[in-house]
Amino acid sequence: MAEDIRNMVSTKGVEAFEKVYVPPYCVLLDSTYCSMGRMIGNSACKIAGYNYYDAVILLDEIPEEKLTIKELEPFEDFLRKERSKEEILCEPRYARISACFDKAIDRALAKGPCLIHDRATQNMISECGFSSIRVLTYATNEDDKVERARLSPLYKDLKDRKEILLKIAEEDSIRRNYHLAHSDTQWGVKETYDLCINTDELGKDFAGKLLSKLMIK
């Protein structure tokens, strides 16, 4: 039945209505490939004064482990196909790689408020004693995603649209599978996030400003 907001009783003092937002110590940003998530996350951090981390930058936190992007590539190729959680956990390379990233995340958290793109889950942050909020950026326009993929050094030589869309789907699979092994929540399923941003509608610059609002008191 429809309710007339003009006739609603006062909610003042009712706890269920009085949630006060407190900026989190850590923003957990997942993004579908070619939704400009890393650009948006980095921009938001510059505005809000948070530290920004993604997989490449996290590796800089653990030089003693000597884990390189080149070493990551075979494992990520394994993740390009749909995998069960059991398959991923049994993959020998997973133990080393996940342990390295977990160590890097611990060090990142120790340096101050931050945004972590991919590689971290809310349970991990909570176990370290910090608050977090979950954000997803996604894109809906295939033409724009293809154009963005063609600007990536990874796929700049691909010409066939179907092949590019396949690579985009595989990149999402890498992120989904890694998350699956780390968490009981589903990557990319909007109900598991606190904020979802359609970057095709909002644009890169405004999305960065919007995301930064979550970090500023």
Coordinates of N, CA and C in Angstrom, one line a residue:
M1 N 0.9 -1.2 0.0 CA 0.0 0.0 0.0 C 0.9 1.2 0.0
A2 N 0.5 2.2 -0.8 CA 1.3 3.5 -0.8 C 1.1 4.3 0.5
E3 N 2.3 4.9 0.9 CA 2.3 5.7 2.1 C 2.6 7.2 1.7
D4 N 1.9 8.1 2.3 CA 2.1 9.5 2.0 C 3.1 10.0 3.0
I5 N 4.3 10.4 2.4 CA 5.4 10.8 3.3 C 5.0 12.0 4.1
R6 N 4.0 12.8 3.7 CA 3.6 14.0 4.4 C 2.9 13.6 5.7
N7 N 2.4 12.4 5.8 CA 1.7 12.0 7.0 C 2.6 11.1 7.9
M8 N 3.8 10.9 7.6 CA 4.7 10.0 8.4 C 4.9 10.6 9.8
V9 N 5.0 9.8 10.8 CA 5.3 10.2 12.1 C 6.8 10.5 12.2
S10 N 7.1 11.3 13.2 CA 8.5 11.6 13.4 C 9.4 10.4 13.7
T11 N 10.6 10.3 13.1 CA 11.5 9.2 13.3 C 12.6 9.6 14.3
K12 N 12.6 10.8 14.8 CA 13.7 11.3 15.6 C 13.8 10.4 16.8
G13 N 15.0 10.0 17.1 CA 15.3 9.2 18.2 C 15.1 7.7 18.0
V14 N 14.6 7.3 16.9 CA 14.3 5.9 16.6 C 15.6 5.3 16.0
E15 N 16.3 4.4 16.7 CA 17.6 4.0 16.3 C 17.7 3.4 14.8
A16 N 16.6 2.7 14.4 CA 16.6 2.1 13.1 C 16.7 3.2 12.0
F17 N 16.3 4.4 12.3 CA 16.4 5.5 11.3 C 17.6 6.4 11.5
E18 N 18.4 6.2 12.5 CA 19.3 7.2 12.9 C 20.8 6.8 12.6
K19 N 21.0 6.0 11.6 CA 22.4 5.6 11.3 C 23.2 6.9 10.9
V20 N 24.3 7.0 11.5 CA 25.2 8.2 11.1 C 26.4 7.6 10.4
Y21 N 26.7 8.1 9.2 CA 27.8 7.5 8.4 C 29.1 8.0 9.0
V22 N 30.1 7.1 9.1 CA 31.4 7.5 9.5 C 32.4 7.0 8.4
P23 N 33.2 7.8 7.9 CA 34.1 7.4 6.8 C 35.0 6.2 7.3
P24 N 35.2 5.2 6.4 CA 35.9 4.1 6.8 C 37.4 4.3 6.8
Y25 N 38.1 3.4 7.5 CA 39.6 3.5 7.4 C 40.1 3.0 6.0
C26 N 39.3 2.0 5.5 CA 39.7 1.4 4.2 C 38.5 1.3 3.3
V27 N 38.7 1.7 2.0 CA 37.7 1.5 1.0 C 38.1 0.3 0.1
L28 N 37.2 -0.7 0.0 CA 37.5 -1.9 -0.8 C 36.8 -1.7 -2.2
L29 N 37.6 -1.4 -3.2 CA 37.1 -1.1 -4.5 C 37.3 -2.3 -5.4
D30 N 36.2 -2.9 -5.9 CA 36.2 -3.9 -7.0 C 35.7 -3.2 -8.2
S31 N 36.2 -3.6 -9.3 CA 35.7 -3.0 -10.6 C 35.7 -4.0 -11.7
T32 N 34.7 -4.0 -12.5 CA 34.7 -4.8 -13.7 C 35.7 -4.2 -14.7
Y33 N 36.3 -5.0 -15.5 CA 37.4 -4.6 -16.4 C 36.8 -3.6 -17.4
C34 N 37.6 -2.5 -17.5 CA 37.2 -1.4 -18.4 C 36.1 -0.5 -17.9
S35 N 35.9 -0.5 -16.6 CA 35.0 0.4 -16.0 C 35.7 1.6 -15.4
M36 N 37.0 1.6 -15.6 CA 37.9 2.7 -15.2 C 38.1 2.8 -13.7
G37 N 37.9 1.6 -13.0 CA 38.0 1.6 -11.5 C 39.3 2.1 -10.9
R38 N 40.4 1.7 -11.5 CA 41.7 2.1 -10.9 C 41.9 3.6 -11.1
M39 N 41.5 4.1 -12.2 CA 41.6 5.6 -12.4 C 40.7 6.3 -11.4
I40 N 39.5 5.8 -11.3 CA 38.6 6.5 -10.4 C 39.0 6.4 -8.9
G41 N 39.5 5.2 -8.5 CA 40.0 5.0 -7.2 C 41.2 5.9 -6.9
N42 N 42.1 6.0 -7.8 CA 43.3 6.8 -7.6 C 43.0 8.3 -7.5
S43 N 42.0 8.7 -8.3 CA 41.6 10.1 -8.3 C 40.9 10.4 -7.0
A44 N 40.0 9.5 -6.5 CA 39.4 9.7 -5.2 C 40.3 9.8 -4.1
C45 N 41.4 9.0 -4.1 CA 42.4 9.1 -3.0 C 43.1 10.4 -3.0
K46 N 43.4 10.9 -4.2 CA 44.1 12.2 -4.3 C 43.3 13.3 -3.7
I47 N 42.0 13.3 -3.9 CA 41.1 14.3 -3.4 C 40.9 14.1 -1.8
A48 N 40.8 12.9 -1.4 CA 40.5 12.7 0.1 C 41.7 12.5 0.9
G49 N 42.9 12.3 0.3 CA 44.1 12.2 1.1 C 44.3 10.7 1.6
Y50 N 43.7 9.8 1.0 CA 43.9 8.4 1.3 C 45.1 7.8 0.4
N51 N 45.7 6.7 0.9 CA 46.7 6.0 0.1 C 46.0 5.1 -0.9
Y52 N 46.5 5.0 -2.1 CA 45.9 4.1 -3.1 C 46.8 2.9 -3.4
Y53 N 46.1 1.7 -3.4 CA 46.9 0.5 -3.7 C 46.1 -0.3 -4.7
D54 N 46.8 -0.9 -5.7 CA 46.3 -1.9 -6.5 C 47.3 -3.1 -6.5
A55 N 47.1 -4.1 -7.3 CA 48.0 -5.3 -7.3 C 49.4 -4.9 -7.5
V56 N 49.7 -4.0 -8.5 CA 51.0 -3.6 -8.9 C 51.7 -2.9 -7.7
I57 N 51.0 -1.9 -7.2 CA 51.5 -1.1 -6.1 C 51.7 -1.9 -4.8
L58 N 50.8 -2.8 -4.6 CA 50.9 -3.7 -3.4 C 52.2 -4.5 -3.4
L59 N 52.7 -4.9 -4.6 CA 53.9 -5.6 -4.7 C 55.1 -4.8 -4.3
D60 N 55.0 -3.5 -4.4 CA 56.1 -2.6 -4.0 C 56.3 -2.6 -2.4
E61 N 55.2 -3.1 -1.7 CA 55.3 -3.1 -0.3 C 56.0 -4.3 0.3
I62 N 56.3 -5.3 -0.6 CA 56.9 -6.6 -0.1 C 58.1 -6.9 -1.0
P63 N 59.1 -6.0 -1.2 CA 60.2 -6.3 -2.1 C 61.0 -7.6 -1.7
E64 N 61.0 -7.9 -0.4 CA 61.7 -9.1 0.0 C 61.1 -10.4 -0.6
E65 N 59.9 -10.4 -0.9 CA 59.2 -11.6 -1.5 C 59.6 -11.9 -2.9
K66 N 60.0 -10.8 -3.6 CA 60.5 -10.9 -5.0 C 59.4 -11.5 -5.9
L67 N 58.1 -11.1 -5.6 CA 57.0 -11.5 -6.4 C 56.8 -10.5 -7.5
T68 N 56.8 -10.9 -8.7 CA 56.8 -10.0 -9.9 C 55.5 -10.2 -10.7
I69 N 55.2 -9.2 -11.5 CA 54.0 -9.3 -12.4 C 54.2 -10.5 -13.3
K70 N 55.4 -10.7 -13.8 CA 55.7 -11.9 -14.7 C 55.4 -13.2 -14.0
E71 N 55.7 -13.3 -12.7 CA 55.4 -14.5 -12.0 C 53.9 -14.7 -11.8
L72 N 53.2 -13.6 -11.7 CA 51.7 -13.6 -11.5 C 51.0 -14.1 -12.7
E73 N 51.5 -13.8 -13.9 CA 50.8 -14.1 -15.2 C 50.4 -15.5 -15.3
P74 N 51.2 -16.5 -15.1 CA 50.7 -17.9 -15.3 C 49.5 -18.2 -14.3
F75 N 49.6 -17.7 -13.1 CA 48.5 -17.9 -12.2 C 47.2 -17.2 -12.6
E76 N 47.3 -16.0 -13.1 CA 46.2 -15.3 -13.6 C 45.6 -16.0 -14.9
D77 N 46.5 -16.6 -15.7 CA 46.0 -17.3 -16.8 C 45.1 -18.5 -16.4
F78 N 45.5 -19.1 -15.3 CA 44.7 -20.2 -14.7 C 43.3 -19.7 -14.2
L79 N 43.3 -18.5 -13.7 CA 42.0 -17.9 -13.2 C 41.1 -17.4 -14.4
R80 N 41.6 -17.4 -15.6 CA 40.8 -16.8 -16.7 C 39.5 -17.7 -17.0
K81 N 39.6 -18.9 -16.6 CA 38.4 -19.8 -16.8 C 37.6 -19.9 -15.5
E82 N 36.4 -20.3 -15.6 CA 35.6 -20.5 -14.4 C 36.2 -21.6 -13.6
R83 N 36.4 -21.3 -12.3 CA 37.0 -22.3 -11.3 C 36.1 -22.4 -10.1
S84 N 36.2 -23.5 -9.4 CA 35.5 -23.7 -8.1 C 36.5 -23.2 -7.1
K85 N 36.0 -22.9 -5.9 CA 36.8 -22.4 -4.8 C 37.9 -23.5 -4.5
E86 N 37.4 -24.7 -4.5 CA 38.4 -25.8 -4.2 C 39.5 -25.9 -5.2
E87 N 39.2 -25.7 -6.5 CA 40.2 -25.8 -7.5 C 41.3 -24.7 -7.2
I88 N 40.8 -23.5 -6.9 CA 41.8 -22.4 -6.7 C 42.6 -22.6 -5.5
L89 N 42.0 -23.1 -4.4 CA 42.7 -23.3 -3.2 C 43.8 -24.4 -3.3
C90 N 43.5 -25.4 -4.2 CA 44.4 -26.5 -4.4 C 45.5 -26.1 -5.4
E91 N 45.4 -25.0 -6.1 CA 46.4 -24.6 -7.1 C 47.7 -24.2 -6.3
P92 N 48.8 -24.9 -6.6 CA 50.0 -24.7 -5.8 C 50.5 -23.2 -5.7
R93 N 50.3 -22.4 -6.8 CA 50.7 -21.1 -6.8 C 49.9 -20.1 -6.0
Y94 N 48.7 -20.6 -5.7 CA 47.8 -19.7 -4.9 C 48.3 -19.4 -3.5
A95 N 48.8 -20.4 -2.8 CA 49.3 -20.2 -1.5 C 50.4 -19.1 -1.4
R96 N 51.3 -19.1 -2.3 CA 52.4 -18.1 -2.2 C 51.9 -16.8 -2.6
I97 N 51.1 -16.7 -3.7 CA 50.7 -15.4 -4.2 C 49.7 -14.7 -3.2
S98 N 48.7 -15.5 -2.7 CA 47.8 -14.9 -1.7 C 48.5 -14.5 -0.4
A99 N 49.4 -15.3 0.0 CA 50.1 -14.9 1.2 C 50.9 -13.6 1.1
C100 N 51.5 -13.4 -0.1 CA 52.3 -12.2 -0.4 C 51.3 -11.0 -0.4
F101 N 50.2 -11.1 -1.1 CA 49.3 -10.0 -1.1 C 48.7 -9.7 0.3
D102 N 48.4 -10.7 1.0 CA 47.9 -10.5 2.4 C 48.9 -9.7 3.2
K103 N 50.2 -10.1 3.1 CA 51.3 -9.4 3.8 C 51.4 -8.0 3.3
A104 N 51.3 -7.7 2.0 CA 51.3 -6.4 1.5 C 50.2 -5.5 2.0
I105 N 49.0 -6.1 2.1 CA 47.8 -5.4 2.6 C 48.0 -5.0 4.0
D106 N 48.5 -5.9 4.8 CA 48.8 -5.6 6.2 C 49.7 -4.4 6.4
R107 N 50.7 -4.3 5.5 CA 51.7 -3.2 5.6 C 51.0 -1.9 5.1
A108 N 50.1 -2.0 4.1 CA 49.4 -0.9 3.5 C 48.5 -0.3 4.6
L109 N 47.8 -1.2 5.3 CA 46.9 -0.7 6.4 C 47.6 0.0 7.5
A110 N 48.8 -0.5 7.8 CA 49.6 0.1 8.8 C 50.1 1.5 8.5
K111 N 50.1 1.9 7.2 CA 50.5 3.2 6.8 C 49.5 4.3 6.9
G112 N 48.2 3.9 7.1 CA 47.2 4.9 7.2 C 46.0 4.6 6.3
P113 N 44.9 5.4 6.4 CA 43.7 5.2 5.6 C 44.0 5.0 4.2
C114 N 43.3 4.0 3.6 CA 43.6 3.7 2.2 C 42.5 3.1 1.4
L115 N 42.6 3.1 0.1 CA 41.7 2.4 -0.8 C 42.5 1.3 -1.4
I116 N 41.9 0.1 -1.4 CA 42.6 -1.1 -2.0 C 41.7 -1.6 -3.2
H117 N 42.3 -1.6 -4.4 CA 41.6 -2.1 -5.5 C 41.9 -3.6 -5.7
D118 N 40.8 -4.4 -5.6 CA 40.9 -5.8 -5.7 C 41.8 -6.4 -4.6
R119 N 42.0 -7.6 -4.5 CA 42.9 -8.4 -3.6 C 42.5 -8.4 -2.2
A120 N 41.6 -7.6 -1.7 CA 41.2 -7.5 -0.3 C 39.7 -7.8 -0.1
T121 N 39.4 -8.3 1.1 CA 38.0 -8.5 1.4 C 37.6 -7.8 2.7
Q122 N 36.4 -7.7 3.0 CA 36.0 -7.0 4.3 C 36.4 -7.8 5.5
N123 N 36.3 -9.1 5.4 CA 36.7 -10.0 6.5 C 38.2 -9.7 6.9
M124 N 39.0 -9.6 5.8 CA 40.5 -9.4 6.1 C 40.7 -8.1 6.8
I125 N 40.0 -7.0 6.4 CA 40.2 -5.7 7.0 C 39.7 -5.7 8.4
S126 N 38.5 -6.4 8.6 CA 38.0 -6.4 10.0 C 38.9 -7.2 10.9
E127 N 39.5 -8.3 10.5 CA 40.4 -9.0 11.3 C 41.6 -8.2 11.7
C128 N 42.0 -7.2 10.9 CA 43.1 -6.3 11.2 C 42.7 -5.2 12.2
G129 N 41.3 -5.1 12.5 CA 40.8 -4.1 13.4 C 40.4 -2.8 12.8
F130 N 40.2 -2.8 11.5 CA 39.9 -1.6 10.8 C 38.5 -1.7 10.2
S131 N 37.9 -0.5 10.0 CA 36.6 -0.4 9.3 C 36.7 -0.3 7.8
S132 N 35.7 -0.7 7.1 CA 35.8 -0.7 5.6 C 34.4 -0.5 5.0
I133 N 34.4 -0.1 3.8 CA 33.2 -0.1 3.0 C 33.5 -0.7 1.6
R134 N 32.5 -1.3 1.0 CA 32.7 -2.1 -0.2 C 32.0 -1.3 -1.4
V135 N 32.8 -1.1 -2.4 CA 32.4 -0.3 -3.6 C 32.7 -1.1 -4.9
L136 N 31.7 -1.0 -5.8 CA 31.9 -1.6 -7.1 C 31.7 -0.6 -8.2
T137 N 32.7 -0.5 -9.1 CA 32.4 0.2 -10.3 C 32.2 -0.7 -11.5
Y138 N 31.2 -0.4 -12.3 CA 30.9 -1.3 -13.4 C 30.5 -0.4 -14.6
A139 N 30.6 -1.0 -15.8 CA 30.3 -0.3 -17.0 C 29.3 -1.2 -17.8
T140 N 28.4 -0.5 -18.6 CA 27.4 -1.2 -19.3 C 27.4 -1.1 -20.8
N141 N 28.3 -0.2 -21.3 CA 28.3 0.1 -22.7 C 29.5 -0.7 -23.3
E142 N 29.1 -1.7 -24.1 CA 30.2 -2.6 -24.7 C 31.1 -1.8 -25.7
D143 N 30.6 -0.9 -26.4 CA 31.4 -0.1 -27.3 C 32.5 0.7 -26.6
D144 N 32.1 1.3 -25.5 CA 33.1 2.1 -24.7 C 34.1 1.1 -24.0
K145 N 33.6 0.0 -23.6 CA 34.6 -1.0 -23.0 C 35.6 -1.5 -24.0
V146 N 35.1 -1.7 -25.2 CA 36.1 -2.2 -26.2 C 37.1 -1.1 -26.6
E147 N 36.6 0.1 -26.6 CA 37.5 1.3 -26.9 C 38.6 1.4 -25.8
R148 N 38.1 1.3 -24.6 CA 39.1 1.4 -23.5 C 40.1 0.2 -23.5
A149 N 39.6 -1.0 -23.8 CA 40.5 -2.1 -23.8 C 41.6 -2.0 -24.9
R150 N 41.2 -1.3 -26.0 CA 42.2 -1.1 -27.1 C 43.3 -0.2 -26.7
L151 N 43.1 0.6 -25.7 CA 44.1 1.5 -25.2 C 45.0 0.9 -24.2
S152 N 44.7 -0.3 -23.7 CA 45.5 -1.0 -22.8 C 46.7 -1.7 -23.5
P153 N 47.9 -1.6 -22.9 CA 49.1 -2.2 -23.5 C 48.8 -3.7 -23.7
L154 N 48.0 -4.3 -22.9 CA 47.7 -5.8 -22.9 C 47.0 -6.2 -24.2
Y155 N 46.1 -5.3 -24.7 CA 45.2 -5.7 -25.8 C 45.3 -4.7 -27.0
K156 N 46.3 -3.8 -27.0 CA 46.3 -2.8 -28.1 C 46.4 -3.4 -29.5
D157 N 46.9 -4.6 -29.6 CA 47.1 -5.2 -30.9 C 45.9 -6.0 -31.4
L158 N 44.9 -6.2 -30.5 CA 43.7 -6.9 -30.9 C 42.8 -6.1 -31.8
K159 N 42.3 -6.6 -32.8 CA 41.4 -5.8 -33.7 C 40.0 -6.4 -33.7
D160 N 39.9 -7.7 -33.5 CA 38.5 -8.3 -33.6 C 37.7 -8.0 -32.3
R161 N 36.5 -7.4 -32.5 CA 35.7 -7.0 -31.4 C 35.3 -8.2 -30.5
K162 N 35.0 -9.4 -31.1 CA 34.6 -10.5 -30.3 C 35.8 -11.0 -29.4
E163 N 37.0 -10.9 -29.9 CA 38.2 -11.3 -29.2 C 38.4 -10.4 -28.0
I164 N 38.2 -9.1 -28.3 CA 38.4 -8.1 -27.2 C 37.4 -8.3 -26.1
L165 N 36.1 -8.6 -26.4 CA 35.1 -8.8 -25.4 C 35.4 -10.1 -24.6
L166 N 36.0 -11.1 -25.3 CA 36.4 -12.3 -24.6 C 37.4 -12.0 -23.6
K167 N 38.4 -11.2 -24.0 CA 39.5 -10.8 -23.0 C 39.0 -10.0 -21.8
I168 N 38.0 -9.1 -22.1 CA 37.4 -8.4 -21.0 C 36.7 -9.3 -20.0
A169 N 36.0 -10.3 -20.6 CA 35.3 -11.3 -19.7 C 36.3 -12.1 -18.9
E170 N 37.5 -12.4 -19.5 CA 38.5 -13.2 -18.9 C 39.1 -12.4 -17.7
E171 N 39.3 -11.1 -18.0 CA 39.9 -10.2 -16.9 C 38.9 -10.2 -15.7
D172 N 37.6 -10.1 -16.0 CA 36.6 -10.2 -14.9 C 36.7 -11.5 -14.2
S173 N 36.9 -12.6 -14.9 CA 37.0 -13.9 -14.3 C 38.2 -14.0 -13.4
I174 N 39.3 -13.4 -13.7 CA 40.5 -13.4 -12.8 C 40.1 -12.8 -11.5
R175 N 39.4 -11.6 -11.5 CA 39.1 -10.9 -10.3 C 38.0 -11.7 -9.5
R176 N 37.1 -12.3 -10.2 CA 36.0 -13.0 -9.6 C 36.6 -14.3 -8.9
N177 N 37.4 -15.0 -9.6 CA 38.0 -16.2 -9.0 C 38.9 -15.9 -7.8
Y178 N 39.7 -14.9 -7.9 CA 40.6 -14.6 -6.7 C 39.7 -14.2 -5.5
H179 N 38.7 -13.4 -5.8 CA 37.8 -13.1 -4.7 C 37.1 -14.3 -4.1
L180 N 36.7 -15.2 -5.0 CA 36.0 -16.4 -4.5 C 36.8 -17.2 -3.6
A181 N 38.1 -17.3 -3.8 CA 39.0 -18.1 -2.9 C 39.2 -17.4 -1.6
H182 N 39.0 -16.1 -1.5 CA 39.3 -15.3 -0.3 C 38.0 -15.0 0.5
S183 N 36.9 -15.2 -0.1 CA 35.7 -14.7 0.6 C 34.5 -15.6 0.3
D184 N 33.5 -15.4 1.2 CA 32.2 -16.1 1.0 C 31.2 -15.3 0.2
T185 N 31.5 -14.0 -0.1 CA 30.7 -13.2 -0.9 C 31.0 -13.3 -2.4
Q186 N 30.1 -12.9 -3.2 CA 30.3 -13.1 -4.7 C 30.8 -11.7 -5.2
W187 N 31.8 -11.8 -6.0 CA 32.4 -10.7 -6.6 C 31.5 -10.2 -7.7
G188 N 31.3 -8.9 -7.8 CA 30.5 -8.3 -8.9 C 29.0 -8.3 -8.7
V189 N 28.5 -9.0 -7.7 CA 27.1 -9.1 -7.4 C 26.7 -7.9 -6.6
K190 N 25.9 -7.0 -7.1 CA 25.7 -5.7 -6.6 C 25.1 -5.7 -5.1
E191 N 24.4 -6.8 -4.8 CA 23.8 -6.8 -3.4 C 24.9 -7.0 -2.3
T192 N 26.1 -7.4 -2.7 CA 27.2 -7.5 -1.7 C 28.0 -6.3 -1.5
Y193 N 27.6 -5.2 -2.2 CA 28.4 -3.9 -2.1 C 27.5 -2.9 -1.4
D194 N 28.2 -1.9 -0.8 CA 27.6 -0.8 -0.1 C 27.3 0.3 -1.1
L195 N 28.1 0.4 -2.2 CA 27.8 1.4 -3.2 C 28.3 0.9 -4.6
C196 N 27.4 1.0 -5.6 CA 27.7 0.6 -6.9 C 27.6 1.8 -7.8
I197 N 28.7 2.0 -8.7 CA 28.7 3.1 -9.5 C 28.8 2.7 -11.0
N198 N 27.8 3.1 -11.8 CA 27.8 2.9 -13.2 C 28.6 4.0 -13.8
T199 N 29.9 3.7 -14.2 CA 30.8 4.7 -14.7 C 30.4 5.2 -16.1
D200 N 29.7 4.4 -16.8 CA 29.3 4.9 -18.2 C 28.3 6.1 -18.0
E201 N 27.5 6.0 -17.0 CA 26.5 7.1 -16.7 C 27.1 8.3 -16.0
L202 N 27.9 8.0 -15.0 CA 28.5 9.1 -14.2 C 29.7 9.7 -14.8
G203 N 30.5 9.0 -15.6 CA 31.8 9.5 -16.1 C 32.9 9.3 -15.1
K204 N 34.1 9.3 -15.6 CA 35.3 9.0 -14.7 C 35.5 10.1 -13.7
D205 N 35.5 11.3 -14.1 CA 35.8 12.4 -13.2 C 34.8 12.6 -12.0
F206 N 33.5 12.5 -12.4 CA 32.4 12.7 -11.4 C 32.4 11.5 -10.5
A207 N 32.7 10.3 -11.0 CA 32.7 9.1 -10.2 C 33.8 9.2 -9.2
G208 N 35.0 9.7 -9.6 CA 36.1 9.9 -8.6 C 35.7 10.9 -7.5
K209 N 35.0 11.9 -7.8 CA 34.6 12.9 -6.8 C 33.5 12.3 -5.9
L210 N 32.6 11.5 -6.5 CA 31.6 10.8 -5.7 C 32.2 9.8 -4.7
L211 N 33.2 9.1 -5.2 CA 33.8 8.1 -4.3 C 34.6 8.8 -3.2
S212 N 35.2 9.9 -3.5 CA 36.0 10.6 -2.5 C 35.1 11.1 -1.3
K213 N 33.8 11.3 -1.6 CA 32.9 11.7 -0.5 C 32.8 10.7 0.6
L214 N 33.0 9.4 0.2 CA 32.9 8.4 1.2 C 34.1 8.4 2.2
M215 N 35.1 9.1 1.9 CA 36.4 9.1 2.7 C 36.5 10.4 3.5
I216 N 35.7 11.4 3.2 CA 35.9 12.7 3.9 C 34.8 12.9 4.9
K217 N 35.2 13.3 6.1 CA 34.3 13.6 7.2 C 33.5 14.9 6.9

